[in-house]
PDB file of C-alpha atoms in Angstrom:
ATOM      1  CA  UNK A  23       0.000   0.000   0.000  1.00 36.00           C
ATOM      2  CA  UNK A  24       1.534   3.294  -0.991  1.00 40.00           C
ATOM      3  CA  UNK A  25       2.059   6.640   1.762  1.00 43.00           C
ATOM      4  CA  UNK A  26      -1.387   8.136   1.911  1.00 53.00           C
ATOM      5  CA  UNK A  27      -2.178  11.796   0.716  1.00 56.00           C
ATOM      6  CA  UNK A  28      -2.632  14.006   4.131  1.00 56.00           C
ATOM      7  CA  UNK A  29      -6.307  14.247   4.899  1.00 53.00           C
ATOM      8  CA  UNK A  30      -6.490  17.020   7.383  1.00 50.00           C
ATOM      9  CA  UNK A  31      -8.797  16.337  10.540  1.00 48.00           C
ATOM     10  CA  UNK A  32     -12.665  17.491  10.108  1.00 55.00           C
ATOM     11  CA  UNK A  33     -14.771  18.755  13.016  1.00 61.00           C
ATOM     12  CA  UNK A  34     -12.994  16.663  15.156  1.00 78.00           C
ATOM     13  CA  UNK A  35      -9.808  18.393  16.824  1.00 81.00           C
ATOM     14  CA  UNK A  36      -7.513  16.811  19.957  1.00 84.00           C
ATOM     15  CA  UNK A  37      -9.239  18.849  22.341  1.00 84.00           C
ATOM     16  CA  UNK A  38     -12.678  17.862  21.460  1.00 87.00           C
ATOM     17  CA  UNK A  39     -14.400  15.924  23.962  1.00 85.00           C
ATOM     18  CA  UNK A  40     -16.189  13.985  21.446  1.00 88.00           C
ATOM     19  CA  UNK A  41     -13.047  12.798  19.460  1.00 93.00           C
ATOM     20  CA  UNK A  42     -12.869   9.484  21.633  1.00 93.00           C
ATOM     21  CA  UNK A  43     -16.502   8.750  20.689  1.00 93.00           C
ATOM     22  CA  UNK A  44     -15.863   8.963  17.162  1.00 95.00           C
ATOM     23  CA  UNK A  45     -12.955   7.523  17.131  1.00 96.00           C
ATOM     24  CA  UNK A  46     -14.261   4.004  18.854  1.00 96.00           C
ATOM     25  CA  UNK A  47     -17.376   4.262  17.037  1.00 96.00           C
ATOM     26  CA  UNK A  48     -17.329   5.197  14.023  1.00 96.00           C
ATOM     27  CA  UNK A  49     -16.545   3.631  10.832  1.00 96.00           C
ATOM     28  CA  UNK A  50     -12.791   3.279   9.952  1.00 97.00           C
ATOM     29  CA  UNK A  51     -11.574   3.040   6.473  1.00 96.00           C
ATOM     30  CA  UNK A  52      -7.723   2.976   5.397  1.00 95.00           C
ATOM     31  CA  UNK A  53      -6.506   4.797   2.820  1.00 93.00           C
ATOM     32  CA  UNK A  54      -2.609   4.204   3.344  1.00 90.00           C
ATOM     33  CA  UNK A  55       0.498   2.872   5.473  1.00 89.00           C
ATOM     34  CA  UNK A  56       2.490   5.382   7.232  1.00 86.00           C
ATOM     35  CA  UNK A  57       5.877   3.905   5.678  1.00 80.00           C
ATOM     36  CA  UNK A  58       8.487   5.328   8.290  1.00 77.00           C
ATOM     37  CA  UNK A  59       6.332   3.144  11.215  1.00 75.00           C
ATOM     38  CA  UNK A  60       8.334   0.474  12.595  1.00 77.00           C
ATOM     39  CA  UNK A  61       5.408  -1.464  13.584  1.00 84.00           C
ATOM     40  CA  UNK A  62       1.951  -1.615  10.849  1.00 89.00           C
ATOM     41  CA  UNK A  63       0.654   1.986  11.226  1.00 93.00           C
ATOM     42  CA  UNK A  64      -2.411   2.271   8.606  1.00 96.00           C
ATOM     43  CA  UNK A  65      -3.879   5.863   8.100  1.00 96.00           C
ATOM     44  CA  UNK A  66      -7.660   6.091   7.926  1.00 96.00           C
ATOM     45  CA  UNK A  67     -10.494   8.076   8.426  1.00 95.00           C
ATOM     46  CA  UNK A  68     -13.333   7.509  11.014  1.00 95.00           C
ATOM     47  CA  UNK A  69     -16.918   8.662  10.443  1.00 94.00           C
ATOM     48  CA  UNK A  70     -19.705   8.592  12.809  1.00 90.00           C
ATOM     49  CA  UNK A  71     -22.742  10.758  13.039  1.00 85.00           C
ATOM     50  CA  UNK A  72     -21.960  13.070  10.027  1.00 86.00           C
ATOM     51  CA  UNK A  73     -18.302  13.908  11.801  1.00 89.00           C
ATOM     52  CA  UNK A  74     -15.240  12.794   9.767  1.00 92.00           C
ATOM     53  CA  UNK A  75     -11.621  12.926  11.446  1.00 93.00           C
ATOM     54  CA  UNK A  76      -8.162  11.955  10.392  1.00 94.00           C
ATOM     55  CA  UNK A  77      -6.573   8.714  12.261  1.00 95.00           C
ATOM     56  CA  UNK A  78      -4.034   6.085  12.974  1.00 96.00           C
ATOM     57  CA  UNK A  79      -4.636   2.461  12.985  1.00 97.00           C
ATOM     58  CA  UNK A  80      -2.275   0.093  14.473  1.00 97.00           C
ATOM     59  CA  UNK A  81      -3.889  -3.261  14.431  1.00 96.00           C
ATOM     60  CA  UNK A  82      -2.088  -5.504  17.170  1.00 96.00           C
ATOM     61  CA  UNK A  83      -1.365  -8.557  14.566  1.00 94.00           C
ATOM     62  CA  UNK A  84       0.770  -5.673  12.545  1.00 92.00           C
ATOM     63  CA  UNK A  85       3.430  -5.608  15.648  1.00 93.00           C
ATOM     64  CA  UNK A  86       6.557  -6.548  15.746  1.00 91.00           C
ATOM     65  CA  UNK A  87       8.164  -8.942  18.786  1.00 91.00           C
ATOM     66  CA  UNK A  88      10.067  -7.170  21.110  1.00 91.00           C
ATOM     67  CA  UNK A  89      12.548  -9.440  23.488  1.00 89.00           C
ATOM     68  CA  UNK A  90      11.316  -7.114  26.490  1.00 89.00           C
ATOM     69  CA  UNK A  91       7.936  -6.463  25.881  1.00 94.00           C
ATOM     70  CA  UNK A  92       5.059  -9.298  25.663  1.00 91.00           C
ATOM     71  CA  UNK A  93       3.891  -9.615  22.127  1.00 92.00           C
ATOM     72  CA  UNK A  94       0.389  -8.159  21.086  1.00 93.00           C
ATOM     73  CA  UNK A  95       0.846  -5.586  24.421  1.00 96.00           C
ATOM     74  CA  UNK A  96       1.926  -2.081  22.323  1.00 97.00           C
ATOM     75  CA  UNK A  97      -1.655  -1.056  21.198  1.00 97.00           C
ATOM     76  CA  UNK A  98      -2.331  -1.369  24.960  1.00 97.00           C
ATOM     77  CA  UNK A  99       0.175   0.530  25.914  1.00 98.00           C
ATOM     78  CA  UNK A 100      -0.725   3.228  24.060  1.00 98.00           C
ATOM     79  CA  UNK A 101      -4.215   3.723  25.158  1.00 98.00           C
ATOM     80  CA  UNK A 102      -2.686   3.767  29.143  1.00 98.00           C
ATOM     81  CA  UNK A 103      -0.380   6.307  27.743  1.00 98.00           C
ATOM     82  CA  UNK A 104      -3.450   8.382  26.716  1.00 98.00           C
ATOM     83  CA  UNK A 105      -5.269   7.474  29.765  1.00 98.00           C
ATOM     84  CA  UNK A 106      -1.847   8.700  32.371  1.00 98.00           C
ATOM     85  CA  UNK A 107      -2.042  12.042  30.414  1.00 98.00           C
ATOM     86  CA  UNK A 108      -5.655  12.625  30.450  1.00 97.00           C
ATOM     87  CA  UNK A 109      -5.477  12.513  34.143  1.00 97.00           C
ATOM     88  CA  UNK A 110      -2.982  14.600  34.318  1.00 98.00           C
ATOM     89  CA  UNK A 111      -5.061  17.320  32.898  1.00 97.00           C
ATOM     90  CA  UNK A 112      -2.499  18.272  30.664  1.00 97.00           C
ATOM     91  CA  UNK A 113      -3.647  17.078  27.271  1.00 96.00           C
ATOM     92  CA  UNK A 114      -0.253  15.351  26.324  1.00 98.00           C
ATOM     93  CA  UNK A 115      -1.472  12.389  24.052  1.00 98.00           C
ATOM     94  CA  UNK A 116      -4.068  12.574  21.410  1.00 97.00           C
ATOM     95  CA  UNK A 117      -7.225  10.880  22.305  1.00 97.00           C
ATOM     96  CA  UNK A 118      -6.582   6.993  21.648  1.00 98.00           C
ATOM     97  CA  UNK A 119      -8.848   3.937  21.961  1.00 98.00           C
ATOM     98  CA  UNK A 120      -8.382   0.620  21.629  1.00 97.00           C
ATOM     99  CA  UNK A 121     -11.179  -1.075  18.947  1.00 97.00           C
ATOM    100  CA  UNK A 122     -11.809  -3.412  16.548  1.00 97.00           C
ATOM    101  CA  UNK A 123     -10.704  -2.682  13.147  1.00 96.00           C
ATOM    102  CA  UNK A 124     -10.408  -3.816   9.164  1.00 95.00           C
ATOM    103  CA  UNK A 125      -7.074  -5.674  10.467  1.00 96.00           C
ATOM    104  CA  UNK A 126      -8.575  -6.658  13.579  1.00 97.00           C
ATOM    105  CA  UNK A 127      -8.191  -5.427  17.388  1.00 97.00           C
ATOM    106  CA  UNK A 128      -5.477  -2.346  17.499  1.00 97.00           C
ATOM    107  CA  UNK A 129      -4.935   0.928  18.740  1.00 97.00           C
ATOM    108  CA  UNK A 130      -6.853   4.221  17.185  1.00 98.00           C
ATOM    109  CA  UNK A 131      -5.483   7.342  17.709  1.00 98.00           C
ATOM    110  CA  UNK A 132      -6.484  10.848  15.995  1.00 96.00           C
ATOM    111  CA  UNK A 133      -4.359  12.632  13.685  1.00 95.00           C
ATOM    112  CA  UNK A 134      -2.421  15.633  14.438  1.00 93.00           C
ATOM    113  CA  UNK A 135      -1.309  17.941  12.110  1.00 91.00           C
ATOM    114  CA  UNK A 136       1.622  19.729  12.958  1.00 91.00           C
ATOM    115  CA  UNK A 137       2.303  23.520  12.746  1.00 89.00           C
ATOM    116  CA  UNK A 138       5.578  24.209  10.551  1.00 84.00           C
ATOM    117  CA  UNK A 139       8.863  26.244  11.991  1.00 77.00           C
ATOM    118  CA  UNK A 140       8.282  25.299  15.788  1.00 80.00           C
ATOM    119  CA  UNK A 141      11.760  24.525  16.703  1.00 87.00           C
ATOM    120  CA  UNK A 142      11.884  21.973  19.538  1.00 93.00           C
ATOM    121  CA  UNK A 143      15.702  20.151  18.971  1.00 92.00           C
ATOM    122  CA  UNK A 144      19.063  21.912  17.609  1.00 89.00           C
ATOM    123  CA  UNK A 145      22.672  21.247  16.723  1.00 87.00           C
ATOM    124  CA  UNK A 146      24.702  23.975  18.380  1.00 89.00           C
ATOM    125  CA  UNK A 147      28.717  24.459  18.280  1.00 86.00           C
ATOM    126  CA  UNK A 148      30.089  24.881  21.919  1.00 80.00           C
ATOM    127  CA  UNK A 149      29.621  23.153  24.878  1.00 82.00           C
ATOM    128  CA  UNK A 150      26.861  25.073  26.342  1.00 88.00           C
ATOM    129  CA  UNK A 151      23.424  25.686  25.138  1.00 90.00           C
ATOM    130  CA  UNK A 152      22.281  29.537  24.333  1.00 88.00           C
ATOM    131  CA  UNK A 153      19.529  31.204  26.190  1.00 92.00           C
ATOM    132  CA  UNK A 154      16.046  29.409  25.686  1.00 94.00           C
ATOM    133  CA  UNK A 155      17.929  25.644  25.518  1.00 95.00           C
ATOM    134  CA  UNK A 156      18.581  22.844  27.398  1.00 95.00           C
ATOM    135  CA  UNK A 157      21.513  20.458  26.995  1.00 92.00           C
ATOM    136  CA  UNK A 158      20.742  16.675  25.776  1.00 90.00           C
ATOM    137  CA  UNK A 159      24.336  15.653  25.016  1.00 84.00           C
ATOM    138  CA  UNK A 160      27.270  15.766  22.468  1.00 80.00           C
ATOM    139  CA  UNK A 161      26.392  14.342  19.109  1.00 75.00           C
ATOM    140  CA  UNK A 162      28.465  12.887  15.967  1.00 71.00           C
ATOM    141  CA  UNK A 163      27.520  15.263  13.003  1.00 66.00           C
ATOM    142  CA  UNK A 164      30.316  13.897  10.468  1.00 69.00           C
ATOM    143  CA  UNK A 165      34.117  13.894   9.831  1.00 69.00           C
ATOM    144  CA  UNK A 166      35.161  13.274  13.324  1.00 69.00           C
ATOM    145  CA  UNK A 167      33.147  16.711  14.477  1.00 77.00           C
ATOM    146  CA  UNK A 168      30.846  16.553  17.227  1.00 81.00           C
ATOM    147  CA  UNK A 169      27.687  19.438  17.972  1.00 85.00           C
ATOM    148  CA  UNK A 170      25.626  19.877  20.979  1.00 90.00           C
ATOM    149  CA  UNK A 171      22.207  18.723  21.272  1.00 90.00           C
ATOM    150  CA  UNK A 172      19.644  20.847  22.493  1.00 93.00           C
ATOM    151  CA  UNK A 173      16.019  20.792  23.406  1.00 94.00           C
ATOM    152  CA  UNK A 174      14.002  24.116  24.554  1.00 95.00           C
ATOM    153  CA  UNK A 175      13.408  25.355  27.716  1.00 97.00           C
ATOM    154  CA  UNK A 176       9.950  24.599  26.975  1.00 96.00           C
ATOM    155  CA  UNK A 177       7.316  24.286  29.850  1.00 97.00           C
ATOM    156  CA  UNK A 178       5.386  21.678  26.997  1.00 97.00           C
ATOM    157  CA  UNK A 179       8.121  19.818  26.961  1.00 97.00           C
ATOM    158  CA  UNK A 180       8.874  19.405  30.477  1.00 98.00           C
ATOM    159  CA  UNK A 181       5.383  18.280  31.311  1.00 98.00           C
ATOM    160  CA  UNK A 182       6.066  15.498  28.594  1.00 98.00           C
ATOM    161  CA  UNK A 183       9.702  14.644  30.069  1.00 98.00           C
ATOM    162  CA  UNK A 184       7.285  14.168  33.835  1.00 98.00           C
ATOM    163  CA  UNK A 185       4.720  12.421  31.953  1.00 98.00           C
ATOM    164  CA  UNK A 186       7.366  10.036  30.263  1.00 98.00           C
ATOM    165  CA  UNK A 187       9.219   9.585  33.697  1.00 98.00           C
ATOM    166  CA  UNK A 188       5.637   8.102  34.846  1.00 98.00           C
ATOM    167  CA  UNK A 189       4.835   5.862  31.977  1.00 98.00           C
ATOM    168  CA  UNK A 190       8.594   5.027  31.792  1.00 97.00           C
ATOM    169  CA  UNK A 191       9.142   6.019  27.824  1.00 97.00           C
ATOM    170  CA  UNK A 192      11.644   3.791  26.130  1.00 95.00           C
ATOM    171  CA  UNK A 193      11.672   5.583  23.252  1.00 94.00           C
ATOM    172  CA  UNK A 194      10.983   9.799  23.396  1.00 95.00           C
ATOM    173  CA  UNK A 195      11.958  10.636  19.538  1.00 92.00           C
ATOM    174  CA  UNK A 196      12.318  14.464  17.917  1.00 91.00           C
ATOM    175  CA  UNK A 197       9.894  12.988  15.397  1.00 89.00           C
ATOM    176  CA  UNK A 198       7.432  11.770  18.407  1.00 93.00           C
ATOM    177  CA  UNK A 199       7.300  15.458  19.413  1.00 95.00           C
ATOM    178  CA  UNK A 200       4.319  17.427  17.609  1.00 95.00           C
ATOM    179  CA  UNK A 201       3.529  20.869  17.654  1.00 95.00           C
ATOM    180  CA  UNK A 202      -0.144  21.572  16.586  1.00 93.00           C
ATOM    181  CA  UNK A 203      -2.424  24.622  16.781  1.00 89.00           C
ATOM    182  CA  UNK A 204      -3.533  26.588  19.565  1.00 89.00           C
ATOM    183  CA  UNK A 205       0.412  26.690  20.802  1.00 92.00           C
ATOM    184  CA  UNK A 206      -0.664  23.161  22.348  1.00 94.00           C
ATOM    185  CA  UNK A 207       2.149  20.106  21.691  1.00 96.00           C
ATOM    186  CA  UNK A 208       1.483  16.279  21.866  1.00 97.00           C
ATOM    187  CA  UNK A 209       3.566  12.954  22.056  1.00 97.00           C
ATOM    188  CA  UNK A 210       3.198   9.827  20.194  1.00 96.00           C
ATOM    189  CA  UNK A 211       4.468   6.564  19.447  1.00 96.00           C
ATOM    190  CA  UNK A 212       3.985   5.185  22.988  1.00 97.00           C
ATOM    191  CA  UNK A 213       4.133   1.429  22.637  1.00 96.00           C
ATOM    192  CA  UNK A 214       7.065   0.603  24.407  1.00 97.00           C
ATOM    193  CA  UNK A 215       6.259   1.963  27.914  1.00 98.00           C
ATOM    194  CA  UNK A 216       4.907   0.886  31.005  1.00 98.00           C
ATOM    195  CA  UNK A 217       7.957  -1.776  31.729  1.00 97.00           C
ATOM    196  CA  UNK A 218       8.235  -3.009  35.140  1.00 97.00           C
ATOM    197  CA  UNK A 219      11.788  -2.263  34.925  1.00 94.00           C
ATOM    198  CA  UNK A 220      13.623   0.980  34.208  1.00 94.00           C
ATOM    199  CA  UNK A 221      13.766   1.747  30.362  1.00 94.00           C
ATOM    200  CA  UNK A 222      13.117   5.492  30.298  1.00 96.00           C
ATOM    201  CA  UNK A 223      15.191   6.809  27.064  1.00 94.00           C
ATOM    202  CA  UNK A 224      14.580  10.165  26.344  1.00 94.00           C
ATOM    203  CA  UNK A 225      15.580  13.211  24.453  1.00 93.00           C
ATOM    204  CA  UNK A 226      14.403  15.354  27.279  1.00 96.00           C
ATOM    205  CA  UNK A 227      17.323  15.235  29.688  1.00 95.00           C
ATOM    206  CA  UNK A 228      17.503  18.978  30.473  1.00 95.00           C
ATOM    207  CA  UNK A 229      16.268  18.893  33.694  1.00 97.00           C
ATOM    208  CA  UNK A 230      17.550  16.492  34.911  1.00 96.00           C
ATOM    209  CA  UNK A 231      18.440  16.318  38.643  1.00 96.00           C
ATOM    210  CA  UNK A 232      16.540  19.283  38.553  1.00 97.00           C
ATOM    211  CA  UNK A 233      13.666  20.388  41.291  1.00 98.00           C
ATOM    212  CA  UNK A 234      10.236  19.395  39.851  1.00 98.00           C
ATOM    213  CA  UNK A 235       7.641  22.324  39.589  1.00 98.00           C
ATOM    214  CA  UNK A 236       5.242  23.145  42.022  1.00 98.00           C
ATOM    215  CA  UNK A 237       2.444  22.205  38.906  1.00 98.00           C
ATOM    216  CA  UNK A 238       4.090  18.978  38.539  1.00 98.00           C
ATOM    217  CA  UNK A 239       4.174  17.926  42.211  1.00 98.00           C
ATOM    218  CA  UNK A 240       0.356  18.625  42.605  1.00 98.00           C
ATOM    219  CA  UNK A 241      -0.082  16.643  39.200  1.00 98.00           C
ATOM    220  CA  UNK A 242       1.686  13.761  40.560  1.00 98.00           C
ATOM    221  CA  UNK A 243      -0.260  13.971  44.135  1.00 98.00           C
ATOM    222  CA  UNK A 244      -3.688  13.541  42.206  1.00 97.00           C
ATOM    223  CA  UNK A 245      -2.094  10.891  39.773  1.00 98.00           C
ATOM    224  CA  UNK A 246      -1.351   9.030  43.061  1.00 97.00           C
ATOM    225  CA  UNK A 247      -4.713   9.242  44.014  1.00 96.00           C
ATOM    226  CA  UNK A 248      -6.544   8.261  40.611  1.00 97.00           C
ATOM    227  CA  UNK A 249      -3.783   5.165  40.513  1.00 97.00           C
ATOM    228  CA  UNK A 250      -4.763   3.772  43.908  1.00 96.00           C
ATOM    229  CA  UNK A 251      -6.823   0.623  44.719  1.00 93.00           C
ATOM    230  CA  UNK A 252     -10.107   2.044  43.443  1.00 92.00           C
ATOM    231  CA  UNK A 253      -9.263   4.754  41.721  1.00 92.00           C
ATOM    232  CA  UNK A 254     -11.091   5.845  38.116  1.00 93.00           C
ATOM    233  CA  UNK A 255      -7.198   5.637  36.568  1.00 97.00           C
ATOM    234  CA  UNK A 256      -6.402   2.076  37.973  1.00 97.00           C
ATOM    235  CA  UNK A 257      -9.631   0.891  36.937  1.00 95.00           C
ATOM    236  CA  UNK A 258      -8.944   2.000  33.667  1.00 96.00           C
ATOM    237  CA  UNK A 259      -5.490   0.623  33.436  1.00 97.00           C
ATOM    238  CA  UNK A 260      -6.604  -2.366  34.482  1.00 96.00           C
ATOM    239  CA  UNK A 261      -7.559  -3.675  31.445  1.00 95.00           C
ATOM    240  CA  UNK A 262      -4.904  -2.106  29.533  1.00 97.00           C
ATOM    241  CA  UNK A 263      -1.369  -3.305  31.442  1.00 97.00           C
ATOM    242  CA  UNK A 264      -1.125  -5.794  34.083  1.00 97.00           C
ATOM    243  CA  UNK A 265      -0.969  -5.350  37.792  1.00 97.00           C
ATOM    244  CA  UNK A 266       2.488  -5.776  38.004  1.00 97.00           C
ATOM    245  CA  UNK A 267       3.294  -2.730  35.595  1.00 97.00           C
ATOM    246  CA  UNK A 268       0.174  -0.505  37.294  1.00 98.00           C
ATOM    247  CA  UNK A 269       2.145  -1.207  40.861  1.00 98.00           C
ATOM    248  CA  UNK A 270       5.115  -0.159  39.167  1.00 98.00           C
ATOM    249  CA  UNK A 271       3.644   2.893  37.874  1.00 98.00           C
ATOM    250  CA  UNK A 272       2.643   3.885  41.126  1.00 98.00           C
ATOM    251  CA  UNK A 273       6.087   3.395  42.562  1.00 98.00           C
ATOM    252  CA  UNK A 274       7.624   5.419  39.926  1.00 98.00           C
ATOM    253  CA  UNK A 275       4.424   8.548  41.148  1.00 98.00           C
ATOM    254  CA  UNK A 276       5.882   8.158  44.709  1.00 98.00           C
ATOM    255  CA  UNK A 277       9.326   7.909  43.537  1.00 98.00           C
ATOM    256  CA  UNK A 278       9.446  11.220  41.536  1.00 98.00           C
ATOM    257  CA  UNK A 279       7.203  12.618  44.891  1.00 98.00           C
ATOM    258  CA  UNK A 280       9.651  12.026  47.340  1.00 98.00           C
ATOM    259  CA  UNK A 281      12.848  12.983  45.415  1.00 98.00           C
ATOM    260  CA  UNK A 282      10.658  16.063  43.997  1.00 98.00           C
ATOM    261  CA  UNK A 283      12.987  15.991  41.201  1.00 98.00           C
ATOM    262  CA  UNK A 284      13.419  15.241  37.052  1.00 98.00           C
ATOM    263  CA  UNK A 285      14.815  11.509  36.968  1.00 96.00           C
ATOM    264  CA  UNK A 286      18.566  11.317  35.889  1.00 94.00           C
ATOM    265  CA  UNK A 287      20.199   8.405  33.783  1.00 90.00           C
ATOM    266  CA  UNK A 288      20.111   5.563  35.380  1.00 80.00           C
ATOM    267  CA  UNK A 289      23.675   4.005  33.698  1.00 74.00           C
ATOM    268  CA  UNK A 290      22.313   0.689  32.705  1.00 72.00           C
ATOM    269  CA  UNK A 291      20.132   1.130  29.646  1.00 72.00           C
ATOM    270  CA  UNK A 292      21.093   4.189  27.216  1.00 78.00           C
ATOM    271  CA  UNK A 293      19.584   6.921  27.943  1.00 87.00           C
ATOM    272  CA  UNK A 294      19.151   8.406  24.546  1.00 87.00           C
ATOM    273  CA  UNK A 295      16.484   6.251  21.653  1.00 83.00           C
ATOM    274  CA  UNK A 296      18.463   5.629  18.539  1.00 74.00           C
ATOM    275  CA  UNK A 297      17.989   7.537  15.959  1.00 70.00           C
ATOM    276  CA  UNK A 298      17.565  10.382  17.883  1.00 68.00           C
ATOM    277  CA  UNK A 299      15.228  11.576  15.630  1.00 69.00           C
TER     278      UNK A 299
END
């Protein structure tokens, strides 16, 4: 199947409150394969009740094995990714379901179009980032020269690097980063997250070993709450992840309470996703 032509979203926009309706109900019909996806990643449209939106289809038999994730697990883990950020209030993730589909059960997520020139990620000469940046690490840019690479000092973008410390992100990509209308910004590509043990590999190392923000502390106090026994977000999780990576979510919430700080590289899985990018 050849890349699709871009079908801009209709009537339905990320902040909608009725995109997760459509998007689990309506009718879903593919009209291409995203090429650059790793794992199958169909683009469709959804209708339902005279609405029509732009979407992403990944249908759990299109995934590929992983040797540290369970197989048929990623569209799951995607959906809980959506479900951590919508109780964080923050609007991180577009809205995602899991439903049945042409290629059978998969993950459904809407379509964000980005706005051009937002600069998020640089290559800078020196050591030290300018005003406005944040320091990721030295990077090989060809014959035997290195360049700094730099994120902004962007308050989106640190709620994402607290979200992805929660849902422990194995893979926070430049591309995954996507700046959309209404100065709003949202992550994707979240199917490798959620791992009992520490994977978090990130392009968002700025703050690290930094003090959280007062914003993210009372976040991360209500996240506690939603994720206890009972709570709306552990019920939801529930049948998304299993118990033993909910329980580790909640120790990673406590973890980042009591330290009140950005996570740090842990040493013994690399800390940056390859390619970068």
């Amino acid at each position: 199947m050849s890349a699709p032509e871009r079908i801009p979203p209709r009537s339905v926009t990320a902040t909608d409150p009725a995109a997760a309706t459509l998007l689990a109900e309506g009718e879903l019909t593919v009209r291409g394969r995203i090429r650059e996806a790793s794992n199958a990643a169909l683009y469709c449209t959804v209708t339902h009740g005279g609405r029509e939106a732009a979407c992403v289809y990944k249908p759990v038999a299109g995934e590929r094995p992983l040797w540290d994730f369970p197989d048929g697990t990623l569209a799951g883990r995607e959906v809980a990714a959506y479900e951590v950020s919508e109780a964080t209030g923050w609007g991180l993730v577009p809205p995602t379901v899991l439903r049945d589909g042409p290629y059978g059960e998969g993950m459904c997520q809407l379509w964000v179009e980005t706005v051009p020139g937002a600069e998020l990620l640089a290559l800078v000469d020196g050591e030290e980032p300018g005003p406005g940046w944040r320091a990721i690490g030295l990077a090989e840019v060809g014959e035997g020269r290195t360049a700094l690479l730099v994120h902004a000092d962007d308050e989106r973008l640190r709620r994402l690097a607290v979200l992805d410390a929660v849902i422990n992100n194995a893979d926070r990509k430049g591309g995954h980063l996507l700046p959309a209308a209404g100065d709003r910004l949202y992550g994707i590509d979240h199917g490798v997250t959620f791992n009992v043990e520490d994977k978090l590999r990130t392009l968002l190392w700025g703050w690290a070993g930094e003090p959280l923000t007062e914003e993210a502390l009372d976040v991360l106090k209500g996240l506690r709450k939603a994720l206890a026994d009972g709570g709306a977000l552990a019920a939801r999780l529930g049948a998304l992840i299993t118990p033993a990576e909910i329980d580790a979510t909640r120790a990673r919430v406590e973890s980042l309470i009591a330290t009140g700080t950005h996570p740090e590289p842990g040493g013994q899985w690399p800390a940056i996703p390859w390619p970068p990018v």
